[in-house]
Amino acid sequence: MSLALPFLTPFVGREEEKRLYQQLLTQSNPWVLLITGQGGIGKSRLLARLAEETPQNVVTLKLNFAIPSLRIDPLTVLEELLPQSESFVDAQQMQHTQQVLADGRSKLSHPAGNLTQEIHLAESASFQGQGMQLNINTAIVELRRQIRAQATQAFYDLLLTLASSRLVLLLDTCEWLGEAEASEVGQWLLNDLLPSLHERLHRKGKRCHVVMTSRMPLSMMTIRRQEVYAHKLPFLDQSATDDYLLQIGVTDTSVRQRLYDITHGHALCVEIIGLLWQQQGDRPLTIADLPQLQDQFNEQALLEYLQPLLYQRLPSPFRELTKYSVLLRSFDLPMLEAMFDDLLPPKSRAELFEQFIRYPYIEARGHQRYACHDLIRNLQAPRIRVQEPAQWQQYHQRALTHLADIEPYPLDWYYHAIVLNEEQGISLWEEAVQGAYIRDNREYFSALLEVAHDETLDLTPGSSATRANWQGRFYAYGFEMQAALVSYEQALELFRAVGSKLGEANVRKAIGDVQQFRDEREAALVSYEQALELFRAVGDRLGEANVRQAIGDVQQFRKEMQAALVSYEQALELFRAVGDRLGEANVRKAIGLMAARLEQYEAALNLLTEAYELYQSIRDNYSQSITLYYRSLVYEATEDNARAIADMRIAVDIVEHLKLPWADEWRQRLEDLQEGSEE
């Protein structure tokens, strides 16, 4: 028996969102309401309810970008909107618009070999006088642009004939507009169609309002921030959840309370549990059917009791796919084929996949990947690990093998590597995190941390300590210093518990760095001294070198220049002994800057030049640019403007290539130097 998924279920709560919508309809600005929230939280149901509560004298047009065809072609979007608007616009103008679209479709249906005339027209229209010979692909692109522009203009003209003075567009699942496959439609809709339509109707004394739902914020280049009201959709509150459960027949107050505790008001979870309730038939679920607990309710046990009911009602292969796909952080059809080759008949795999991803507990994760809802993953995966260790090992190995063929390794590869061999997997994960940190790739850094924080992992204290340490670095990287300290303290406690002096040393050094950033210099020195003692105890000369350099930085800030120089010299000796050219370069730069502050310019130039050459040898472009910037300041102080300009010119080229945020500021300094030299 298949699980019957109801299309109509009770709608509850969302009073604030309904109020915002009615307010939107009465004002001229903001005219866009953007509703964001995680998958399954009830955005689509809310949009359907808002459509029902729209006044009858307001024309409502709807689009749902979960429909694949709407994501790849602007003409399809217009073709979807035309029949919805037919009753409210001029019939003759409607015929004209339909004809424009039909003519465009006809032109685009020509095979490439018959595009000679279009190529000629495109050349004449867009490249007149340039003598450029367009190839077929360029001609098709230009033709598509022209047809889209003509169709869009016809649509504008059509909606200007609206009988109503107000128009509402309800756009669902708009997160797709940020995906690569929908880039053309997304840019056209958000940056052309919507703002232009709003402006044209406004000039005619009419109003255009837009409500969009999306899992994430949207990039809108031509709609100003003040024209958009962004609202994050929360979970259903307890009152709304209680109302829902009452409407489907859950009359027992204690059961309703427990069901709310399970779902926390997540709309999808409430709907799944409500569906299971409704399918009890003549014997409705009662408190007696729940796990028998004496004084306290164990939420996890209740969920594990309800979980099998979901699987038992699913037909094969969806039962097995649901059960074991929880072992995957995300999947697409090739992944499921690799995992469940024996479950998926070759001739119907695509069809079964499309059916599977329509179940309400399957979430779209972007880039055409999907995943079981976190609630189901977090409950089912630990059960499989304990009760079915052979399947646990087998399916994770299949996933790892499949992902190993993709270069570079996808994020999920690290997850399965950790599951199968935690010590080795965490080591490989840490290498990837360190690489992201060095390359200044904050987005990838964050994504790797999410992998290691997957709730289905059962990490040992040592691995948890490593994860907490890198989480602290991530926070410090983003200047969230209090959060960094919290993570570092967790890591410190775990490293001490497992007896890792090296781990403890690294964390104490990191804590000192945070304290130094916060101008807590005395505390920083204490942390550095503790780290130094631990590094020396384990014989880590590189760690000792880094700490001695950090101590030198504190001493220099406190104007203890002689002490700072001693610390730097000790660090330099250690860096050279272990062959760390980056560390050596960093220390030479630090000593050089100290010399510059003391107006010892010749020494400063020598040291900065040595640092620059070391950075060049290891191809550290970022540090090269910083060193050149400082050296240019020294040259400027010695009135050697030619060399100051030469250094700044190279530094600016580097930072502009790296797209660093201070590129404009440096470019301005270069121009100032050049102007000063001319004077």
XYZ file of C-alpha atoms in Angstrom:
679
model
C 0.000 0.000 0.000
C 1.390 3.385 -0.974
C 1.458 6.352 1.354
C -1.378 8.639 0.292
C -0.103 12.185 0.505
C -3.036 14.574 0.924
C -3.053 17.702 -1.191
C -5.389 19.505 1.202
C -4.587 19.586 4.901
C -5.704 22.077 7.540
C -4.116 25.498 7.342
C -3.322 26.990 10.734
C -1.549 30.001 12.197
C 0.466 32.463 10.101
C -1.553 35.456 11.292
C 1.473 37.767 11.151
C 2.254 36.753 7.569
C -1.351 37.290 6.489
C -1.281 40.722 8.118
C 1.927 41.602 6.285
C 0.343 40.576 3.003
C -2.768 42.697 3.497
C -0.548 45.611 4.478
C 1.507 45.108 1.309
C -1.653 45.445 -0.793
C -2.452 48.854 0.697
C 0.923 50.542 0.198
C 3.056 51.639 -2.705
C 6.373 50.828 -1.054
C 7.733 48.263 -0.214
C 6.040 46.488 -3.067
C 7.952 43.166 -2.742
C 7.435 40.739 0.149
C 10.196 38.113 0.288
C 9.392 35.197 2.589
C 12.353 32.957 3.395
C 12.645 29.811 5.465
C 14.009 26.307 5.432
C 12.467 23.509 3.409
C 9.226 22.041 4.667
C 8.402 24.962 6.907
C 5.187 25.800 5.052
C 6.106 28.539 2.572
C 4.144 27.066 -0.327
C 1.067 26.436 1.805
C 1.246 30.015 3.035
C 1.439 31.354 -0.517
C -1.628 29.310 -1.482
C -3.525 30.750 1.487
C -2.501 34.305 0.596
C -3.891 33.726 -2.893
C -7.208 32.684 -1.354
C -7.303 35.805 0.830
C -6.542 38.237 -1.985
C -9.427 40.688 -2.606
C -11.503 39.843 -5.674
C -10.725 43.143 -7.366
C -7.012 42.330 -7.412
C -5.621 40.324 -10.336
C -3.427 37.464 -9.105
C -0.849 35.659 -11.240
C 1.112 32.653 -9.942
C 4.384 30.931 -10.788
C 6.065 27.970 -9.089
C 9.686 27.524 -10.067
C 9.650 23.977 -8.781
C 8.342 23.293 -12.312
C 11.563 22.633 -14.276
C 10.366 24.154 -17.559
C 9.886 27.557 -15.915
C 13.560 27.643 -14.901
C 15.107 27.392 -18.350
C 13.180 29.702 -20.651
C 11.667 33.181 -20.100
C 9.173 32.489 -22.883
C 7.767 29.577 -20.879
C 7.288 31.936 -17.923
C 5.285 34.322 -20.105
C 3.305 31.430 -21.594
C 2.416 30.358 -18.052
C 1.199 33.850 -17.141
C -0.860 34.604 -20.264
C -3.837 32.276 -19.650
C -4.011 33.425 -16.015
C -4.389 37.051 -17.122
C -6.703 36.453 -20.096
C -9.928 37.376 -18.272
C -8.574 40.722 -17.119
C -6.928 42.236 -20.207
C -7.833 43.524 -23.641
C -8.674 40.603 -25.971
C -7.044 42.139 -29.027
C -3.838 42.851 -27.132
C -3.916 39.275 -25.799
C -4.078 37.931 -29.356
C -1.151 40.150 -30.333
C 0.950 38.920 -27.390
C 0.123 35.295 -28.137
C 1.135 35.843 -31.742
C 4.465 37.394 -30.713
C 5.185 34.384 -28.531
C 4.109 31.951 -31.244
C 6.327 33.690 -33.825
C 9.240 33.566 -31.409
C 8.717 29.879 -30.775
C 8.579 29.262 -34.505
C 11.884 31.031 -35.099
C 13.581 29.170 -32.276
C 12.348 25.851 -33.571
C 14.410 26.251 -36.776
C 17.423 23.967 -36.936
C 20.787 25.696 -36.872
C 21.242 25.151 -40.592
C 18.271 27.379 -41.380
C 19.457 30.362 -39.334
C 21.159 32.160 -42.229
C 18.637 34.985 -42.284
C 18.692 35.384 -38.505
C 22.492 35.473 -38.534
C 22.426 38.209 -41.152
C 19.860 40.187 -39.174
C 21.819 39.755 -35.977
C 24.968 40.952 -37.690
C 23.206 43.971 -39.098
C 21.441 44.859 -35.854
C 24.176 44.275 -33.316
C 27.520 44.326 -35.114
C 27.009 46.830 -37.932
C 30.275 48.241 -39.198
C 32.409 45.818 -37.194
C 32.778 43.256 -39.921
C 32.393 40.447 -37.398
C 31.325 37.036 -38.714
C 28.986 35.473 -36.192
C 28.952 31.746 -35.789
C 25.739 29.761 -35.407
C 25.860 29.669 -31.606
C 26.300 33.426 -31.354
C 23.427 33.936 -33.745
C 21.153 31.711 -31.691
C 22.033 33.586 -28.508
C 21.347 36.926 -30.169
C 18.128 35.623 -31.670
C 16.960 34.375 -28.262
C 17.715 37.779 -26.764
C 15.740 39.607 -29.448
C 12.769 37.261 -29.177
C 12.781 37.516 -25.393
C 12.859 41.321 -25.592
C 9.967 41.392 -28.096
C 7.875 38.973 -26.042
C 8.571 40.849 -22.812
C 7.563 44.159 -24.390
C 4.346 42.596 -25.675
C 3.631 41.301 -22.159
C 4.185 44.771 -20.678
C 1.756 46.246 -23.212
C -0.760 43.525 -22.406
C -0.756 44.119 -18.649
C -1.144 47.857 -19.151
C -4.669 46.992 -20.324
C -5.566 45.389 -16.976
C -9.119 46.165 -15.937
C -8.015 46.193 -12.302
C -5.854 48.861 -10.733
C -3.857 46.276 -8.749
C -1.804 43.271 -9.790
C -0.227 40.649 -7.509
C 2.387 38.119 -8.594
C 2.822 35.141 -6.257
C 6.144 33.419 -6.983
C 6.950 30.160 -5.221
C 10.184 28.174 -4.756
C 12.278 31.121 -5.926
C 15.513 29.653 -4.570
C 15.751 27.964 -7.974
C 16.368 31.380 -9.520
C 19.794 31.373 -7.918
C 20.805 28.062 -9.481
C 22.988 27.893 -12.588
C 20.305 26.214 -14.688
C 17.903 29.091 -13.990
C 20.418 31.936 -14.247
C 18.905 33.382 -17.435
C 15.353 33.254 -16.107
C 16.436 34.495 -12.669
C 18.287 37.547 -13.934
C 15.570 38.399 -16.439
C 12.733 38.025 -13.930
C 14.325 39.718 -10.910
C 16.284 42.441 -12.669
C 14.149 43.157 -15.745
C 10.581 41.873 -15.781
C 9.481 42.641 -12.211
C 11.008 46.130 -11.765
C 10.025 47.224 -15.285
C 6.477 45.927 -14.901
C 6.147 47.675 -11.537
C 7.410 50.958 -12.989
C 5.186 50.843 -16.083
C 2.046 50.084 -14.097
C 2.955 52.808 -11.608
C 3.153 55.369 -14.430
C -0.382 54.306 -15.418
C -1.660 54.862 -11.886
C -1.779 51.136 -11.134
C -0.010 49.078 -8.473
C 2.070 45.949 -8.817
C 2.849 43.817 -5.751
C 5.075 40.732 -5.634
C 5.270 37.989 -3.010
C 8.148 35.537 -3.325
C 9.039 32.491 -1.240
C 12.561 31.153 -1.134
C 14.793 29.067 1.084
C 17.444 31.750 0.882
C 17.704 35.490 0.189
C 17.647 36.468 -3.467
C 20.028 38.710 -5.370
C 18.047 41.590 -6.887
C 20.250 44.131 -8.635
C 17.672 46.632 -9.852
C 15.082 46.385 -7.079
C 16.245 48.639 -4.283
C 16.555 47.373 -0.727
C 13.872 49.735 0.557
C 11.430 48.295 -1.977
C 11.664 44.814 -0.436
C 10.317 43.629 2.903
C 12.192 40.455 3.878
C 10.416 38.189 6.340
C 11.837 34.965 7.784
C 9.073 32.417 8.290
C 9.252 30.842 11.763
C 8.064 27.418 12.894
C 4.403 27.070 13.813
C 3.839 28.040 17.414
C 2.294 25.621 19.883
C -1.177 27.121 19.542
C -1.186 26.683 15.753
C 0.148 23.126 15.995
C -2.482 22.298 18.588
C -5.161 23.718 16.294
C -3.914 21.570 13.391
C -3.935 18.383 15.462
C -7.408 19.124 16.774
C -8.739 19.574 13.243
C -7.481 16.149 12.177
C -9.013 14.487 15.228
C -6.302 14.343 17.886
C -8.483 15.074 20.908
C -6.168 13.841 23.653
C -4.441 16.904 25.128
C -1.436 14.932 26.385
C -0.890 13.363 22.948
C -1.075 16.780 21.264
C 1.501 18.129 23.683
C 3.863 15.259 22.970
C 3.424 15.590 19.219
C 4.306 19.270 19.458
C 7.380 18.405 21.525
C 8.447 16.044 18.747
C 7.987 18.420 15.831
C 8.752 21.770 17.513
C 6.154 23.156 15.127
C 8.068 22.304 11.928
C 5.189 22.243 9.430
C 6.420 19.252 7.435
C 6.947 17.175 10.564
C 3.505 18.100 11.854
C 2.010 17.076 8.517
C 3.813 13.712 8.450
C 2.716 12.844 11.974
C -0.795 14.061 11.249
C -0.878 11.841 8.171
C 0.152 8.813 10.216
C -2.545 9.643 12.724
C -5.208 9.824 10.037
C -4.196 6.446 8.653
C -4.929 4.624 11.889
C -8.429 3.954 10.615
C -10.907 2.564 13.136
C -8.331 2.413 15.899
C -6.983 5.920 16.398
C -3.688 6.378 18.154
C -3.986 7.022 21.887
C -1.591 7.694 24.705
C -1.530 3.974 25.384
C 0.128 3.392 22.025
C 3.040 5.662 22.838
C 6.181 4.250 24.447
C 5.486 3.550 28.047
C 7.513 6.008 30.023
C 6.880 6.651 33.713
C 7.730 10.237 34.604
C 9.412 11.859 31.652
C 8.745 11.748 28.004
C 11.643 10.661 25.835
C 11.252 12.499 22.555
C 13.726 10.312 20.750
C 11.949 7.105 21.770
C 8.620 8.484 20.582
C 10.058 9.377 17.207
C 11.669 5.977 16.864
C 8.278 4.449 17.587
C 6.570 6.482 14.894
C 9.359 6.105 12.390
C 8.636 2.497 11.388
C 5.027 3.439 10.729
C 6.233 5.666 7.920
C 8.340 2.953 6.345
C 5.673 0.274 6.673
C 3.262 2.374 4.624
C 5.689 2.995 1.789
C 5.774 0.613 -1.185
C 9.046 -0.866 -2.378
C 11.493 0.521 -3.475
C 10.510 3.792 -1.755
C 10.518 2.124 1.652
C 14.129 0.994 1.208
C 15.191 4.237 -0.458
C 13.780 6.269 2.419
C 15.302 4.025 5.055
C 18.846 3.902 3.705
C 19.146 7.236 1.911
C 19.328 8.776 5.399
C 22.950 7.630 5.313
C 23.588 10.239 2.623
C 23.975 13.937 3.321
C 22.689 14.554 -0.184
C 22.020 12.597 -3.342
C 21.150 12.777 -7.006
C 20.071 10.021 -9.384
C 23.633 8.786 -10.122
C 24.302 8.526 -6.393
C 21.129 6.489 -5.785
C 22.020 4.267 -8.725
C 25.449 3.628 -7.202
C 23.965 2.996 -3.776
C 20.863 0.994 -4.668
C 21.591 -0.645 -8.011
C 19.680 -3.740 -6.906
C 16.567 -1.742 -5.935
C 16.142 0.400 -9.051
C 15.000 -1.273 -12.296
C 17.223 0.124 -15.080
C 14.350 1.103 -17.384
C 12.414 3.149 -14.822
C 15.109 4.710 -12.647
C 14.514 8.276 -13.747
C 10.769 7.928 -13.244
C 11.182 6.386 -9.786
C 13.643 9.103 -8.827
C 11.216 11.855 -9.826
C 8.507 10.145 -7.787
C 10.787 9.672 -4.799
C 11.870 13.315 -4.570
C 8.212 14.421 -4.516
C 7.662 12.890 -1.072
C 7.261 15.637 1.527
C 10.239 14.543 3.610
C 12.670 14.890 0.658
C 14.260 18.316 0.446
C 15.912 20.000 -2.523
C 19.438 21.065 -1.578
C 20.329 22.930 -4.775
C 22.383 21.937 -7.787
C 19.824 19.189 -8.477
C 20.679 17.376 -5.251
C 18.255 16.188 -2.601
C 18.272 14.786 0.922
C 15.980 13.229 3.469
C 14.705 15.735 5.985
C 17.109 16.193 8.900
C 14.525 14.909 11.366
C 14.357 11.529 9.653
C 18.136 11.358 9.102
C 18.909 12.128 12.712
C 16.537 9.440 13.953
C 17.114 6.650 11.477
C 20.867 6.794 10.824
C 21.919 6.007 14.436
C 19.456 3.106 14.457
C 21.014 1.607 11.327
C 24.502 2.064 12.787
C 23.539 0.050 15.882
C 21.046 -2.461 14.506
C 22.393 -3.038 10.980
C 26.178 -2.580 11.100
C 26.735 -4.565 7.881
C 24.358 -2.331 5.886
C 25.845 0.738 7.571
C 29.325 -0.212 6.404
C 28.242 -1.403 2.965
C 26.236 1.675 1.967
C 28.788 4.176 3.253
C 31.515 2.331 1.327
C 29.432 2.439 -1.846
C 28.902 6.180 -1.407
C 32.601 6.789 -0.762
C 33.591 4.771 -3.824
C 31.122 6.648 -6.016
C 32.275 10.071 -4.809
C 35.961 9.138 -5.099
C 35.595 9.199 -8.892
C 34.771 12.931 -8.776
C 37.622 15.454 -8.699
C 38.103 17.304 -6.494
C 36.460 15.253 -3.789
C 32.924 16.527 -3.039
C 32.137 17.649 0.492
C 30.133 14.488 1.161
C 33.214 12.371 0.430
C 34.747 13.612 3.694
C 31.576 12.698 5.575
C 31.645 9.076 4.403
C 35.411 8.891 4.940
C 34.913 9.933 8.586
C 32.120 7.392 9.060
C 34.170 4.483 7.685
C 37.504 5.312 9.366
C 37.205 8.179 11.794
C 40.890 8.707 12.516
C 41.908 8.715 8.858
C 38.783 10.587 7.756
C 39.235 13.384 10.292
C 42.882 13.711 9.250
C 41.900 14.114 5.583
C 39.087 16.480 6.557
C 41.514 18.591 8.586
C 43.867 18.843 5.598
C 40.976 20.124 3.488
C 39.952 22.628 6.182
C 43.510 23.883 6.513
C 43.707 24.312 2.744
C 40.486 26.353 2.741
C 41.840 28.457 5.604
C 45.139 29.142 3.821
C 43.392 29.942 0.523
C 41.030 32.346 2.285
C 38.028 30.325 1.063
C 35.590 31.063 3.872
C 32.606 29.517 2.074
C 34.335 26.153 1.630
C 35.683 26.362 5.180
C 32.118 26.750 6.468
C 30.824 23.897 4.311
C 33.512 21.529 5.640
C 32.573 22.440 9.211
C 28.959 21.581 8.415
C 30.098 18.153 7.240
C 31.903 17.449 10.515
C 28.904 18.699 12.523
C 26.484 16.325 10.793
C 24.309 15.043 13.627
C 24.505 11.447 12.396
C 28.239 11.339 13.189
C 29.257 9.864 16.532
C 32.727 11.343 16.929
C 35.233 10.374 19.597
C 36.389 13.098 22.027
C 39.655 13.516 20.110
C 37.906 14.152 16.796
C 35.373 16.403 18.524
C 38.280 18.412 19.931
C 39.787 18.841 16.460
C 36.411 19.930 15.115
C 35.873 22.438 17.941
C 39.358 23.878 17.406
C 38.671 24.517 13.716
C 35.235 25.902 14.541
C 36.988 28.389 16.787
C 39.346 29.338 13.977
C 36.399 29.878 11.680
C 34.771 32.249 14.160
C 38.051 34.086 14.719
C 38.484 34.262 10.949
C 35.156 36.121 10.816
C 36.068 38.321 13.826
C 33.410 36.630 16.000
C 35.829 36.516 18.893
C 33.465 35.604 21.722
C 32.108 32.663 19.749
C 35.698 31.681 18.924
C 36.601 31.601 22.606
C 33.613 29.378 23.391
C 34.703 26.871 20.729
C 38.324 27.020 21.865
C 37.313 26.326 25.461
C 35.368 23.275 24.290
C 38.373 22.082 22.311
C 40.700 22.710 25.245
C 38.555 20.644 27.595
C 38.382 17.763 25.111
C 42.119 17.799 24.310
C 42.931 17.733 28.020
C 40.480 14.882 28.542
C 42.237 12.733 25.929
C 45.699 13.811 27.091
C 46.744 15.596 23.887
C 49.366 18.146 24.907
C 49.922 19.161 21.292
C 46.206 19.812 20.798
C 46.093 21.772 24.040
C 49.147 23.803 22.976
C 47.582 24.771 19.644
C 44.347 25.837 21.324
C 46.105 27.881 24.008
C 48.045 29.664 21.278
C 44.768 30.336 19.416
C 43.174 31.667 22.616
C 46.148 33.981 23.020
C 45.612 35.265 19.477
C 41.986 36.111 20.291
C 43.001 37.831 23.519
C 45.636 39.845 21.665
C 43.041 40.913 19.093
C 40.803 42.071 21.929
C 43.687 44.102 23.434
C 43.863 41.761 26.437
C 47.656 41.730 26.258
C 48.409 40.391 29.735
C 45.987 37.496 29.273
C 47.437 36.830 25.830
C 50.960 36.564 27.261
C 49.750 34.079 29.869
C 48.120 31.940 27.178
C 51.233 32.123 24.985
C 53.502 31.106 27.868
C 51.268 28.113 28.584
C 51.323 27.148 24.908
C 55.104 27.604 24.756
C 55.630 25.254 27.666
C 53.445 22.592 26.048
C 55.091 22.920 22.610
C 58.519 22.543 24.201
C 57.304 19.526 26.184
C 56.253 17.689 23.026
C 59.241 18.905 21.013
C 57.222 20.872 18.462
C 59.738 23.465 17.303
C 57.399 24.934 14.674
C 54.715 25.496 17.294
C 57.297 27.049 19.578
C 58.417 29.356 16.753
C 54.874 30.569 16.099
C 54.328 31.298 19.791
C 57.618 33.169 20.160
C 56.651 35.337 17.188
C 53.248 36.028 18.772
C 54.947 36.960 22.055
C 57.181 39.330 20.109
C 54.096 40.965 18.593
C 52.663 41.615 22.071
C 55.964 42.961 23.343
C 56.308 45.262 20.344
C 52.797 46.611 20.932
C 53.781 47.304 24.544
C 56.846 49.159 23.193
C 59.200 46.604 24.798
C 61.308 46.719 21.671
C 64.408 44.926 22.958
C 62.358 42.077 24.393
C 60.360 41.870 21.169
C 63.556 41.670 19.127
C 64.812 38.799 21.303
C 61.516 36.912 20.809
C 61.606 37.507 17.068
C 65.222 36.336 16.810
C 64.350 33.152 18.706
C 61.386 32.573 16.392
C 63.527 33.247 13.324
C 66.132 30.722 14.406
C 63.460 28.065 14.940
C 61.719 28.748 11.622
C 65.028 28.448 9.801
C 65.875 25.247 11.674
C 62.642 23.538 10.594
C 62.797 24.982 7.077
C 59.585 27.014 7.324
C 60.131 29.814 4.812
C 56.675 31.289 5.405
C 57.357 31.620 9.120
C 60.786 33.050 8.432
C 59.282 35.599 6.029
C 56.625 36.607 8.549
C 59.217 37.220 11.263
C 61.520 39.194 8.963
C 58.556 41.347 7.986
C 57.647 41.887 11.653
C 61.227 42.908 12.545
C 61.317 45.131 9.483
C 58.161 46.944 10.518
C 59.534 47.399 14.026
C 62.689 48.911 12.538
C 60.570 51.247 10.410
C 58.684 52.448 13.480
C 62.041 53.208 15.084
C 62.995 55.101 11.881
C 65.789 52.642 11.185
C 64.897 52.769 7.516
C 67.913 51.046 5.999
C 67.455 48.012 8.263
C 63.711 48.068 7.602
C 64.225 48.012 3.826
C 66.689 45.131 4.042
C 64.376 43.038 6.211
C 61.261 43.764 4.141
C 63.154 42.924 0.966
C 64.300 39.607 2.466
C 60.694 38.860 3.495
C 59.412 39.761 0.035
C 61.911 37.449 -1.659
C 60.883 34.594 0.644
C 57.204 35.191 -0.142
C 58.094 35.142 -3.828
C 59.877 31.808 -3.425
C 56.759 30.196 -1.965
C 54.402 32.063 -4.323
C 52.457 33.757 -1.529
C 50.966 36.593 -3.577
C 48.863 37.978 -0.749
C 51.855 38.416 1.571
C 53.922 39.824 -1.289
C 51.374 42.608 -1.758
C 51.309 43.447 1.974
C 55.104 43.527 2.170
C 55.369 45.756 -0.904
C 52.813 48.124 0.585
C 54.854 48.490 3.776
C 58.119 48.805 1.843
C 56.578 51.584 -0.249
C 55.805 53.442 2.992
C 59.454 53.187 4.003
C 60.578 54.373 0.569
C 58.154 57.278 0.852
C 59.573 58.145 4.275
C 63.055 58.241 2.745
C 61.699 60.400 -0.124
C 62.456 57.715 -2.685
C 59.132 58.212 -4.487
C 60.139 56.327 -7.628
C 60.642 53.102 -5.695
C 57.578 53.766 -3.554
C 55.489 54.076 -6.734
C 57.067 50.948 -8.255
C 56.217 48.894 -5.145
C 52.670 50.244 -4.956
C 52.056 49.554 -8.637
C 52.920 45.857 -8.195
C 50.978 45.672 -4.914
C 47.867 47.163 -6.511
C 48.053 44.741 -9.440
C 48.151 41.819 -6.994
C 45.261 42.923 -4.782
C 43.116 43.745 -7.805
C 43.835 40.297 -9.232
C 42.939 38.720 -5.872
C 39.832 40.960 -5.685
C 40.657 42.069 -2.146
C 38.338 44.670 -0.580
C 41.042 47.294 -0.083
C 42.068 47.374 -3.759
C 40.360 50.737 -4.364
C 42.039 52.287 -1.329
C 45.456 51.132 -2.512
C 44.776 52.326 -6.054
C 44.003 55.770 -4.624
C 47.281 55.805 -2.668
C 49.185 54.906 -5.852
C 47.518 57.782 -7.679
C 48.354 60.156 -4.821
C 52.002 59.073 -4.940
C 52.114 59.620 -8.691
C 50.535 63.065 -8.402
C 52.973 64.003 -5.644
C 55.895 62.869 -7.759
C 54.740 65.042 -10.682
C 54.522 68.101 -8.456
